[in-house]
Tab-separated table of C-alpha atoms in Angstrom:
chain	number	residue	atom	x	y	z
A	81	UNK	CA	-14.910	-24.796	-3.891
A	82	UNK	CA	-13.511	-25.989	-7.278
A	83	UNK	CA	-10.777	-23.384	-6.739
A	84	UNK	CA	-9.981	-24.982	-3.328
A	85	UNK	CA	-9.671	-28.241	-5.047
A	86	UNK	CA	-7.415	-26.973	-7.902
A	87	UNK	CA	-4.778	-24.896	-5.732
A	88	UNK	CA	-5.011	-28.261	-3.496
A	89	UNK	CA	-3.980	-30.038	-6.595
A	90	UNK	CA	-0.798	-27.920	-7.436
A	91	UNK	CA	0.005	-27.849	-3.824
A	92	UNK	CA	0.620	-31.871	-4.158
A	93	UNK	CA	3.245	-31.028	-6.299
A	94	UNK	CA	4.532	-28.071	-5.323
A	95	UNK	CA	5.725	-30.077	-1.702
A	96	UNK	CA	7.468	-32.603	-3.263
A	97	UNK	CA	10.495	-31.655	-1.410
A	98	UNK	CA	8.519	-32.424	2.085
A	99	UNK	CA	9.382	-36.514	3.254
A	100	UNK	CA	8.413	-38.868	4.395
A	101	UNK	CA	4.595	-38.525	2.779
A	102	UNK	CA	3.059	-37.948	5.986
A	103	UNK	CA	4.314	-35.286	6.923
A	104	UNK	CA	3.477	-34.306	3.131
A	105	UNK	CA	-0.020	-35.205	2.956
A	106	UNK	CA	-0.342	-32.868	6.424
A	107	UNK	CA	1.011	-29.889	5.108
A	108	UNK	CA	-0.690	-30.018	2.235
A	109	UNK	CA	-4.133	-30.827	4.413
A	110	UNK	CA	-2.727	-27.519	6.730
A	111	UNK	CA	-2.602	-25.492	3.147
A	112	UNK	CA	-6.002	-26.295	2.588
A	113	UNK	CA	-7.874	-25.817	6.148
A	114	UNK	CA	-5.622	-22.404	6.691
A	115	UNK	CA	-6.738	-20.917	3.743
A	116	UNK	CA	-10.437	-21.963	4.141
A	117	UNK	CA	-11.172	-21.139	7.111
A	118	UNK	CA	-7.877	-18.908	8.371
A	119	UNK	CA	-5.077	-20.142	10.850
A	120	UNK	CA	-7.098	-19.738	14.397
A	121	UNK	CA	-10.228	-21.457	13.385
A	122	UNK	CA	-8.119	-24.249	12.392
A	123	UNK	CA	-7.697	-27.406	14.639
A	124	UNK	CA	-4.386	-30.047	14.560
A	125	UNK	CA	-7.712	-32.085	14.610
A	126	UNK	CA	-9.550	-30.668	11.699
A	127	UNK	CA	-5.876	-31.086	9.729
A	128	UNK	CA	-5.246	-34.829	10.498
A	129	UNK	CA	-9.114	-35.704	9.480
A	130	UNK	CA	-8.756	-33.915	6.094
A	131	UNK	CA	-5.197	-36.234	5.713
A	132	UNK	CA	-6.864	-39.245	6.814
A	133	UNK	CA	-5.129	-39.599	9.478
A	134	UNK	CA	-5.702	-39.765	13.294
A	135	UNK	CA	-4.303	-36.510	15.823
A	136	UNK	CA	-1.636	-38.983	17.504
A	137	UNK	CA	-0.138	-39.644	13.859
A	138	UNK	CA	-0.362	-35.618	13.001
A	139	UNK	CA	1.539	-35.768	16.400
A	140	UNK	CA	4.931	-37.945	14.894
A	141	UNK	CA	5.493	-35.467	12.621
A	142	UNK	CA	3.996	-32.170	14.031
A	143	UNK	CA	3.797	-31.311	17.487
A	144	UNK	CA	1.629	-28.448	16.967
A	145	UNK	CA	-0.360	-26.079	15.040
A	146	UNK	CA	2.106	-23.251	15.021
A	147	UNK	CA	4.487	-25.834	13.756
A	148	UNK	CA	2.818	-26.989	10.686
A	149	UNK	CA	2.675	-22.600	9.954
A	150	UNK	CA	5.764	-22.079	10.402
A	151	UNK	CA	7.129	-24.844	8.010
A	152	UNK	CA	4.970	-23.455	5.294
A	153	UNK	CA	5.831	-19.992	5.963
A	154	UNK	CA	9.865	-21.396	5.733
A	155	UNK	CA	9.104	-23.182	2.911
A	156	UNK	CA	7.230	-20.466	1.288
A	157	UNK	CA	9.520	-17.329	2.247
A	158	UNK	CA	12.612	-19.731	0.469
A	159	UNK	CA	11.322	-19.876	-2.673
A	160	UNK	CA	10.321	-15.944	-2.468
A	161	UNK	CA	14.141	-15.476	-1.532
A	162	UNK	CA	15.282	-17.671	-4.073
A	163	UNK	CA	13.296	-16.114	-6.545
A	164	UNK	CA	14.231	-12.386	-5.802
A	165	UNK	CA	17.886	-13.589	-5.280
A	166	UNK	CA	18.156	-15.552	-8.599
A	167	UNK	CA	17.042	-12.705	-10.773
A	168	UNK	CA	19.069	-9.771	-8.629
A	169	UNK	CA	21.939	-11.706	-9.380
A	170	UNK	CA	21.571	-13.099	-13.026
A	171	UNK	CA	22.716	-11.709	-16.245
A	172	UNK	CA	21.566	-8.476	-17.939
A	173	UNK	CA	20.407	-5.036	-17.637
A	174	UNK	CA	18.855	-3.831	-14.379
A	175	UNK	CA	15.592	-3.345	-16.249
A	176	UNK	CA	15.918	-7.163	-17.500
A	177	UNK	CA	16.672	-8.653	-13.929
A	178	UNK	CA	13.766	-6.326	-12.686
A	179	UNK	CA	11.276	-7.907	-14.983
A	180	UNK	CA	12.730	-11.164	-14.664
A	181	UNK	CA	11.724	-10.549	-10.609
A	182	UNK	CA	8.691	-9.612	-11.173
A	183	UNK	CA	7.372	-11.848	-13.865
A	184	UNK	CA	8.719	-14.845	-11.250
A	185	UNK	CA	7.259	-13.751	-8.089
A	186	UNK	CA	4.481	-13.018	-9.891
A	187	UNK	CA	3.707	-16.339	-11.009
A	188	UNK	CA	4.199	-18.320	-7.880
A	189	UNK	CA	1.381	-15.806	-6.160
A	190	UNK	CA	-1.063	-16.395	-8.544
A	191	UNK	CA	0.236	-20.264	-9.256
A	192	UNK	CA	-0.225	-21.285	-5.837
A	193	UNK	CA	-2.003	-18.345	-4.597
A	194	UNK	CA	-3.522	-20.497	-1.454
A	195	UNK	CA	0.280	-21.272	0.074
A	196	UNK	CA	0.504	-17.308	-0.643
A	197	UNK	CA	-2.042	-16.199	1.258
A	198	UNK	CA	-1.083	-18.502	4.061
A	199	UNK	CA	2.485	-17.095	4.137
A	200	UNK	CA	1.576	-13.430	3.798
A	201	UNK	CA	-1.422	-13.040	6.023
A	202	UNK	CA	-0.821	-14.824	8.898
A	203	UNK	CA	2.900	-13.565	9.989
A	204	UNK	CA	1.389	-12.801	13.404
A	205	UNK	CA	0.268	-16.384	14.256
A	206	UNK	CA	3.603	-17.104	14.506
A	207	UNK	CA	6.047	-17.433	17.726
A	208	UNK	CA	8.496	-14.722	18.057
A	209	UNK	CA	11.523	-16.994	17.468
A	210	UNK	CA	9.618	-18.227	14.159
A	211	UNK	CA	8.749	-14.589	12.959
A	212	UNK	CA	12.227	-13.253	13.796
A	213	UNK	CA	13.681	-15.952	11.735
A	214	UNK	CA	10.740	-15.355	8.655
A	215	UNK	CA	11.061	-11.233	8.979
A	216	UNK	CA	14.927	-12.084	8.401
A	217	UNK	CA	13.879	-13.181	4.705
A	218	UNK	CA	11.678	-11.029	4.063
A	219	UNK	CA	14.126	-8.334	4.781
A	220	UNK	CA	16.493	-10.339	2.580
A	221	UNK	CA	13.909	-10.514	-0.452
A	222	UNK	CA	13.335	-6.658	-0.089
A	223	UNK	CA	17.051	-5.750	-0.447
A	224	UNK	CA	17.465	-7.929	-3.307
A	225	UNK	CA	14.672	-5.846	-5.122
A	226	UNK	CA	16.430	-3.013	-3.471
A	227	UNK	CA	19.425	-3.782	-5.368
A	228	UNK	CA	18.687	-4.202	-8.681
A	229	UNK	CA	16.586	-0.737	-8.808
A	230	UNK	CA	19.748	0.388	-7.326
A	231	UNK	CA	21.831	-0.424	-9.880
A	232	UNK	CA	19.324	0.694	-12.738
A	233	UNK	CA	19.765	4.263	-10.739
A	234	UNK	CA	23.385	4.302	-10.915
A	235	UNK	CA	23.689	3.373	-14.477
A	236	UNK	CA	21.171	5.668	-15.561
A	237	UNK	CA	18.857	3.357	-16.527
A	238	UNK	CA	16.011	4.299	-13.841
A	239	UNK	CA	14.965	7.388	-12.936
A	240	UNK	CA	13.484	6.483	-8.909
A	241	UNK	CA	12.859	9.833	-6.483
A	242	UNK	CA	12.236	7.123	-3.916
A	243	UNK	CA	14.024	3.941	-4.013
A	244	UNK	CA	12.850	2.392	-0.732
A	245	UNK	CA	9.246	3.544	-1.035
A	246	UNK	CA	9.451	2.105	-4.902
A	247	UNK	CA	10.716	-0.884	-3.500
A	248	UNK	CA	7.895	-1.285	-1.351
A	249	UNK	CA	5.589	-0.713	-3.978
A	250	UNK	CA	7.000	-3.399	-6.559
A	251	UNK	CA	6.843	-6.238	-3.816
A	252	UNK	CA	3.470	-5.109	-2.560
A	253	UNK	CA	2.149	-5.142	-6.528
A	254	UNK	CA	3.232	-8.051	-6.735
A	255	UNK	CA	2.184	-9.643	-3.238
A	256	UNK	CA	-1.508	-8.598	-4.052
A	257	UNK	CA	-1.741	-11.069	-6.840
A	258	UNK	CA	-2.829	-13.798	-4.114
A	259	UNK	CA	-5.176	-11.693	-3.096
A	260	UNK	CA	-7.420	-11.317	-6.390
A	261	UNK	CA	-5.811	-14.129	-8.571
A	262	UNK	CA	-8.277	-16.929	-9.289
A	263	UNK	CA	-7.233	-19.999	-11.437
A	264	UNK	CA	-10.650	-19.380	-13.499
A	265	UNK	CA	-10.125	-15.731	-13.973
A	266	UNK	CA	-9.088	-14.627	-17.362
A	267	UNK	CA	-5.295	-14.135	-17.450
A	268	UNK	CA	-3.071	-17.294	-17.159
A	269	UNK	CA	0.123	-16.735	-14.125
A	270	UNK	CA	2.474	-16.054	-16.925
A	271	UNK	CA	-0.160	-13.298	-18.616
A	272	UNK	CA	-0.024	-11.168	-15.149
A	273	UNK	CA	3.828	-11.759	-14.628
A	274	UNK	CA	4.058	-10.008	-18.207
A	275	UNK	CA	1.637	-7.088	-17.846
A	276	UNK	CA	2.956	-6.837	-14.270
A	277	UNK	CA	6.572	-6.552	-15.532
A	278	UNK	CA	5.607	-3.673	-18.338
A	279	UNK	CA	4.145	-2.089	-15.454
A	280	UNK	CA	6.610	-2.116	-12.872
A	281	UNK	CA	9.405	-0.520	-15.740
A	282	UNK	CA	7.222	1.922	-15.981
A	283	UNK	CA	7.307	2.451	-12.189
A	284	UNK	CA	11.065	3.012	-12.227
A	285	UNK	CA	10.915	5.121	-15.642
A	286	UNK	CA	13.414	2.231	-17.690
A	287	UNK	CA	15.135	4.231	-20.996
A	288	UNK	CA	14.719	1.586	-23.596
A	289	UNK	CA	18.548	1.094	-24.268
B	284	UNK	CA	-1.004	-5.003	20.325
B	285	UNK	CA	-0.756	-0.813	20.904
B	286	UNK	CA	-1.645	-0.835	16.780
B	287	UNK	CA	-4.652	-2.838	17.565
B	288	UNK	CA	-5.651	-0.680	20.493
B	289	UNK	CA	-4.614	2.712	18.849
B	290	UNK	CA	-7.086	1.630	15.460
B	291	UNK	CA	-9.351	0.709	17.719
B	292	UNK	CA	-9.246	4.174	18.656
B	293	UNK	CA	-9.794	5.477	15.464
B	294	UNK	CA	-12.719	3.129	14.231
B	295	UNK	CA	-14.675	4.805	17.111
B	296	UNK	CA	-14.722	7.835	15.276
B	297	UNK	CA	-15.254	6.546	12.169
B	298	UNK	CA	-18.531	4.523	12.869
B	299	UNK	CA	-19.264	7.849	14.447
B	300	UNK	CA	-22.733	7.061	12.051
B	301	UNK	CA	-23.622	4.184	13.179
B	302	UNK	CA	-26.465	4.457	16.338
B	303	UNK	CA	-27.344	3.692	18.588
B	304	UNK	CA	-24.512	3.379	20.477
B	305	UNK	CA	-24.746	0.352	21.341
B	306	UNK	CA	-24.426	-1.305	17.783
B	307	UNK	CA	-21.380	0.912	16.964
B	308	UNK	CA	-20.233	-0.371	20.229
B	309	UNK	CA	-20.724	-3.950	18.934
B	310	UNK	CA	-19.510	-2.877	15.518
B	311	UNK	CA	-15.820	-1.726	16.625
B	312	UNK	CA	-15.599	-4.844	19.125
B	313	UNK	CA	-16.081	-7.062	15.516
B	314	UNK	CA	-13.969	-5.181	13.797
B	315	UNK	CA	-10.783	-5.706	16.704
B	316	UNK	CA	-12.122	-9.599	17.083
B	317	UNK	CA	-12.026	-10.191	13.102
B	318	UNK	CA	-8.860	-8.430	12.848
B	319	UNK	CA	-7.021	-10.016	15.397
B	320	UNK	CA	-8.032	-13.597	15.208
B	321	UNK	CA	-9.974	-13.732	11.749
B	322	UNK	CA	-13.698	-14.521	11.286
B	323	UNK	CA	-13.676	-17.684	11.632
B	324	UNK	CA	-12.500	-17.854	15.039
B	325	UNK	CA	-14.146	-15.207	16.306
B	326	UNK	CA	-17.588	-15.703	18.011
B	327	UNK	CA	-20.331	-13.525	18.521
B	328	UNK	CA	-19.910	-14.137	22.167
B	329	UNK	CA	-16.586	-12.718	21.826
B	330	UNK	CA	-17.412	-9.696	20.323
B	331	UNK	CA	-20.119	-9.211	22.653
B	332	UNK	CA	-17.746	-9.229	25.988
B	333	UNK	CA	-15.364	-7.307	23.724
B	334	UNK	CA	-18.010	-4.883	24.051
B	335	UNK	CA	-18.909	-4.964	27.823
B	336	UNK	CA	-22.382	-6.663	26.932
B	337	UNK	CA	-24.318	-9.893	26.715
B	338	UNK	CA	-24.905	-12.407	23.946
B	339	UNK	CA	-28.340	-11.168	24.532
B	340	UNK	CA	-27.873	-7.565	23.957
B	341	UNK	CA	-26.069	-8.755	21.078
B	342	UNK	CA	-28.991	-10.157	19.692
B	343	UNK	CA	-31.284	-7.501	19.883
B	344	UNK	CA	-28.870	-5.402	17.305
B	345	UNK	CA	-27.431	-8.170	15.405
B	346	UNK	CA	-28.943	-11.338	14.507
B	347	UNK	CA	-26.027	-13.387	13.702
B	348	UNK	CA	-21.809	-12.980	13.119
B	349	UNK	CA	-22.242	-12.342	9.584
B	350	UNK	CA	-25.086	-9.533	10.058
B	351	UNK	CA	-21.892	-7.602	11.590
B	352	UNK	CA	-19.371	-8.702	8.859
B	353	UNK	CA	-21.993	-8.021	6.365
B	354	UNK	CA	-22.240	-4.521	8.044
B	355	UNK	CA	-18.676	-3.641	7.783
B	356	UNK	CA	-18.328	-4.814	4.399
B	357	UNK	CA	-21.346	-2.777	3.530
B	358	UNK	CA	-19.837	0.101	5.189
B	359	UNK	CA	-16.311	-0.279	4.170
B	360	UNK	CA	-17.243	-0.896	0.402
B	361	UNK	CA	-19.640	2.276	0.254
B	362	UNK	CA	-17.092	4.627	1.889
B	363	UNK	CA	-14.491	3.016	-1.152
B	364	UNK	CA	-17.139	3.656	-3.746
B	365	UNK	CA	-17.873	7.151	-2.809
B	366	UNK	CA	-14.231	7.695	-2.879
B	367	UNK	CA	-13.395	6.494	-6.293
B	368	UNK	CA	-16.957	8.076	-7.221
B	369	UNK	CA	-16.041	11.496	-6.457
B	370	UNK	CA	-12.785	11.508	-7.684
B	371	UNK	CA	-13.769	10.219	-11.483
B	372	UNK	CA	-16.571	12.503	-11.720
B	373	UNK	CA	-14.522	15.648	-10.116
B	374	UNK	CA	-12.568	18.732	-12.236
B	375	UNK	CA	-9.551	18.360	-13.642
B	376	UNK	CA	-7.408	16.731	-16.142
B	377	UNK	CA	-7.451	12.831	-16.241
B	378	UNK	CA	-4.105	12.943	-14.529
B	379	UNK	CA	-5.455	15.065	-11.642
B	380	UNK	CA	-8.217	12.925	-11.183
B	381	UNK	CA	-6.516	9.485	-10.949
B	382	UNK	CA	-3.743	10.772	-8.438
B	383	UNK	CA	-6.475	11.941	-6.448
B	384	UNK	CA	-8.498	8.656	-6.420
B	385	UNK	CA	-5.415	6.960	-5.266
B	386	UNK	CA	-4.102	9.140	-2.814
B	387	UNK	CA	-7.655	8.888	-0.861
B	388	UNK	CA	-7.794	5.710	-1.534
B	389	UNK	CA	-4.516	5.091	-0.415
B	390	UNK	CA	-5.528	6.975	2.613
B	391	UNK	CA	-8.066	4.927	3.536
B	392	UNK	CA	-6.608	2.346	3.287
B	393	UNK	CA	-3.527	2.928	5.773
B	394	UNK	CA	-5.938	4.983	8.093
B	395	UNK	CA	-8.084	2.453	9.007
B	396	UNK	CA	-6.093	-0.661	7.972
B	397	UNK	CA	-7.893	-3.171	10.646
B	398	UNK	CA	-11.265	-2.175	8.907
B	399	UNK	CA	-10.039	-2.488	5.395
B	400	UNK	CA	-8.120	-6.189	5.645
B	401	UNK	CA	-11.595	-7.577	7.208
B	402	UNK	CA	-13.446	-5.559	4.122
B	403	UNK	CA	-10.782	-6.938	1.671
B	404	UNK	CA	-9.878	-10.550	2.856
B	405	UNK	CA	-13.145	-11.884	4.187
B	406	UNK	CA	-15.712	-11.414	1.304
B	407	UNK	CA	-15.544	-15.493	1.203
B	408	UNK	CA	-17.817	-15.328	4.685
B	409	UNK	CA	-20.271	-13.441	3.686
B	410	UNK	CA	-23.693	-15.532	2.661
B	411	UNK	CA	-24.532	-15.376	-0.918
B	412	UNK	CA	-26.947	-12.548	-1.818
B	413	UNK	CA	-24.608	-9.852	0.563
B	414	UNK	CA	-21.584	-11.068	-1.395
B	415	UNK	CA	-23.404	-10.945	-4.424
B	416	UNK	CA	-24.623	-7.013	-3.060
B	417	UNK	CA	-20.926	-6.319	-2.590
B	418	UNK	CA	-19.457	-7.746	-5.631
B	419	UNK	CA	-21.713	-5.353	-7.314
B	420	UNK	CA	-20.235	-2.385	-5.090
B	421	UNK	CA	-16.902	-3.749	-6.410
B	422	UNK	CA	-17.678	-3.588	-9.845
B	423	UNK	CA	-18.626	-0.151	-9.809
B	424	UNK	CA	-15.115	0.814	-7.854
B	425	UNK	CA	-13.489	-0.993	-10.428
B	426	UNK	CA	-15.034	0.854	-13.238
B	427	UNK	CA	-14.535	4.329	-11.745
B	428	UNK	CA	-11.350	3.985	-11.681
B	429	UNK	CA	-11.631	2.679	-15.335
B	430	UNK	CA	-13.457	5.326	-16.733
B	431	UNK	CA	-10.392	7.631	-15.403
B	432	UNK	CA	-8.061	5.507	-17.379
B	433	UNK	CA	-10.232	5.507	-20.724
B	434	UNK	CA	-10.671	9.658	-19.914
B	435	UNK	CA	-6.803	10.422	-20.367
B	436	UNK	CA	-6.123	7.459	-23.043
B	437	UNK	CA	-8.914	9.160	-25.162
B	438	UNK	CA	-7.538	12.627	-24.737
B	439	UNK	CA	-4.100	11.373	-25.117
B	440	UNK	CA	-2.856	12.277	-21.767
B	441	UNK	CA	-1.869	8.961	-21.110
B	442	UNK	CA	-0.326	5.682	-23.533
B	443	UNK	CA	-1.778	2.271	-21.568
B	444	UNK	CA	-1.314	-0.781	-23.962
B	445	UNK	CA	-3.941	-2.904	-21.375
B	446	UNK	CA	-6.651	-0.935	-19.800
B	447	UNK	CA	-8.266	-3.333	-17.324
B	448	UNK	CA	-5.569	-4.881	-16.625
B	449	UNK	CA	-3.866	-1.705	-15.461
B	450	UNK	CA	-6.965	-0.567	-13.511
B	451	UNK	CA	-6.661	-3.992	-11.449
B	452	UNK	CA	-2.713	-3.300	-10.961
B	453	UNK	CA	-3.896	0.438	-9.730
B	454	UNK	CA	-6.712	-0.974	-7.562
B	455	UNK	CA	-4.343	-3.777	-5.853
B	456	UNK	CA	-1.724	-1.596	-5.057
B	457	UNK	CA	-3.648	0.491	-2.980
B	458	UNK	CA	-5.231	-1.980	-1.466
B	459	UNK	CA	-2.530	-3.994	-0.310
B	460	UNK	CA	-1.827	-1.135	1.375
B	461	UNK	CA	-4.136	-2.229	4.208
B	462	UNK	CA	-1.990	-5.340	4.550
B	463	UNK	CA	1.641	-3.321	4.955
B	464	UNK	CA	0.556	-0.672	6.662
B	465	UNK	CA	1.430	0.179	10.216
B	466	UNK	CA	0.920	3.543	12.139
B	467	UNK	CA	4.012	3.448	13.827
B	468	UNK	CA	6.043	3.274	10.611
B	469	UNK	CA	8.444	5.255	8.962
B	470	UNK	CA	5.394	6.936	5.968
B	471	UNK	CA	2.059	8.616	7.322
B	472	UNK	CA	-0.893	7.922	5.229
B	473	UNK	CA	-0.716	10.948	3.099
B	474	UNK	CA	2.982	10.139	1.968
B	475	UNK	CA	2.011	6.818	1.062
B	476	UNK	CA	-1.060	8.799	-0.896
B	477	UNK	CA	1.507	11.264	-2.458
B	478	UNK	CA	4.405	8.301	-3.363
B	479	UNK	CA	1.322	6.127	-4.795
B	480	UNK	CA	-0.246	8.598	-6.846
B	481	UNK	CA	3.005	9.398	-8.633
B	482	UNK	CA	3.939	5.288	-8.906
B	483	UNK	CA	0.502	5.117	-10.648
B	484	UNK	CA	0.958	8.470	-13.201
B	485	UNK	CA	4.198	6.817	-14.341
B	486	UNK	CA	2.015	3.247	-14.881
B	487	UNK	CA	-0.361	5.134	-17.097
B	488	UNK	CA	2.073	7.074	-18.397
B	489	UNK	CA	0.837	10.177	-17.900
B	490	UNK	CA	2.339	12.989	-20.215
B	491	UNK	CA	2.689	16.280	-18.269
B	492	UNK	CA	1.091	19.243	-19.690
């Protein structure tokens, strides 16, 4: 349970952005009950009692279930984006920007592993508008992996048979880490993002230049 | 829902051991409930119209929900082991070895994807001396795939700076498999097996000779 408690902890935090603090205090609640017990054993009603609050308040801010998903899927498939974005598009070699990707993506899966899981795992609980609009990201956060082990092939810096199926590869590796990460295990986020980084060079054969 | 029906098809044949027929029946009826709608929410009245029968006949193979997801896991986990076993203690060079231990466990893992997710996501459900019983299962996995690693660092065939913590990178990457996976994609199972098990030489890198 403590690790429950924990990721609920970070999660706090990590909605900051989220006003007014209802609405807040409900996602955060959502976080917690999705990941416990998975999206479709999960009441509005089981979500306003863990926020102390009553179903026709949950209702002001959230008019249902599928709604509360969907903003933490949004709000969770931005940050992926902006991650995958900022390092496709920041300074240095391809092999730098890859690791940068990696090592950053990595850490918010384990970091906040609970949101993760939520955002990964339960794509098909969402309406078809919603996961049109979230499959549009994702397709956007595999091409900008897609492009910077495109650019290490053209420059010679990568040797990749496969670039799509590498691709694949390097965001599922990465993914995974909600899966298995615990806060109690015995690497730290930034430990995994490291060995994962070494690791996913090696995947696309990087020439030390 | 035709990838639902059309594993559905398949886990027929693959509880082909479990009798009498009746309890497979029950068996592949959890395994489409879990999948689709997550433990949680699934009921063992659910699973027993899923399978054309009563809550009674239910009863008289399966005592409660997590008797069945204990059963799956059991089988699931087993069927992994044996896998991993086989390919550790087979011929061949270290190299050999681990590309074949991934590209069946690869294989597995795309093959029966519905099977694997429950097997891999919903270890959390399971009451504490059968997750204790699988853990253990899980340990053993882990360290078959280990003792492939240690084989081919000790003879030199491969350079790996951080043993276990390449072993977990192998093991996740085929396992998140299970959670990409779709049969009506562009890769069968065996090219995923075949890209994989190269990905994973270069992450040990394996020296050819």
């Amino acid at each position: 349970m403590s690790t429950v408690e924990e990721a609920a902890g970070d999660e706090e935090k990590a909605w900051g952005e989220v006003t007014p603090e209802a609405a807040r205090r409900l996602l955060v609640a959502a976080v917690e009950a999705f990941a416990e017990r998975g999206y479709h054993a999960t009441t509005t009603r089981d979500i306003a009692s863990r926020a102390g609050m009553s179903p026709a308040a949950l209702y002001i801010h959230y008019k249902t279930k599928e709604e509360l998903l969907h903003r933490i899927s949004r709000v969770g498939h931005d940050r992926a984006l902006e991650i995958l974005e900022t390092a496709a598009d920041g300074e240095g070699t391809a092999a730098e920007r890859l690791a940068q990707a990696v090592r950053t993506f990595v850490r918010w899966h384990a970091g906040r592993y609970s949101t993760a899981r939520i955002v990964q795992y339960e794509l098909d609980a969402l309406e078809p508008d919603h996961r049109a609009e979230i499959m549009a990201l994702r397709r956007r956060s595999d091409a900008a992996v897609r492009r910077i082990i495109d650019d290490g092939v053209r420059t010679g810096e990568f040797d990749v048979p496969d670039v799509s199926g590498t691709t694949l590869a390097v965001l599922s590796l990465c993914i995974d880490v909600a899966r298995w990460f615990r806060s109690e295990g015995p690497r730290t986020p930034d430990e995994v993002g490291e060995l994962y980084a070494g690791l996913v060079l090696r995947m696309v054969s990087a020439q030390k230049r």
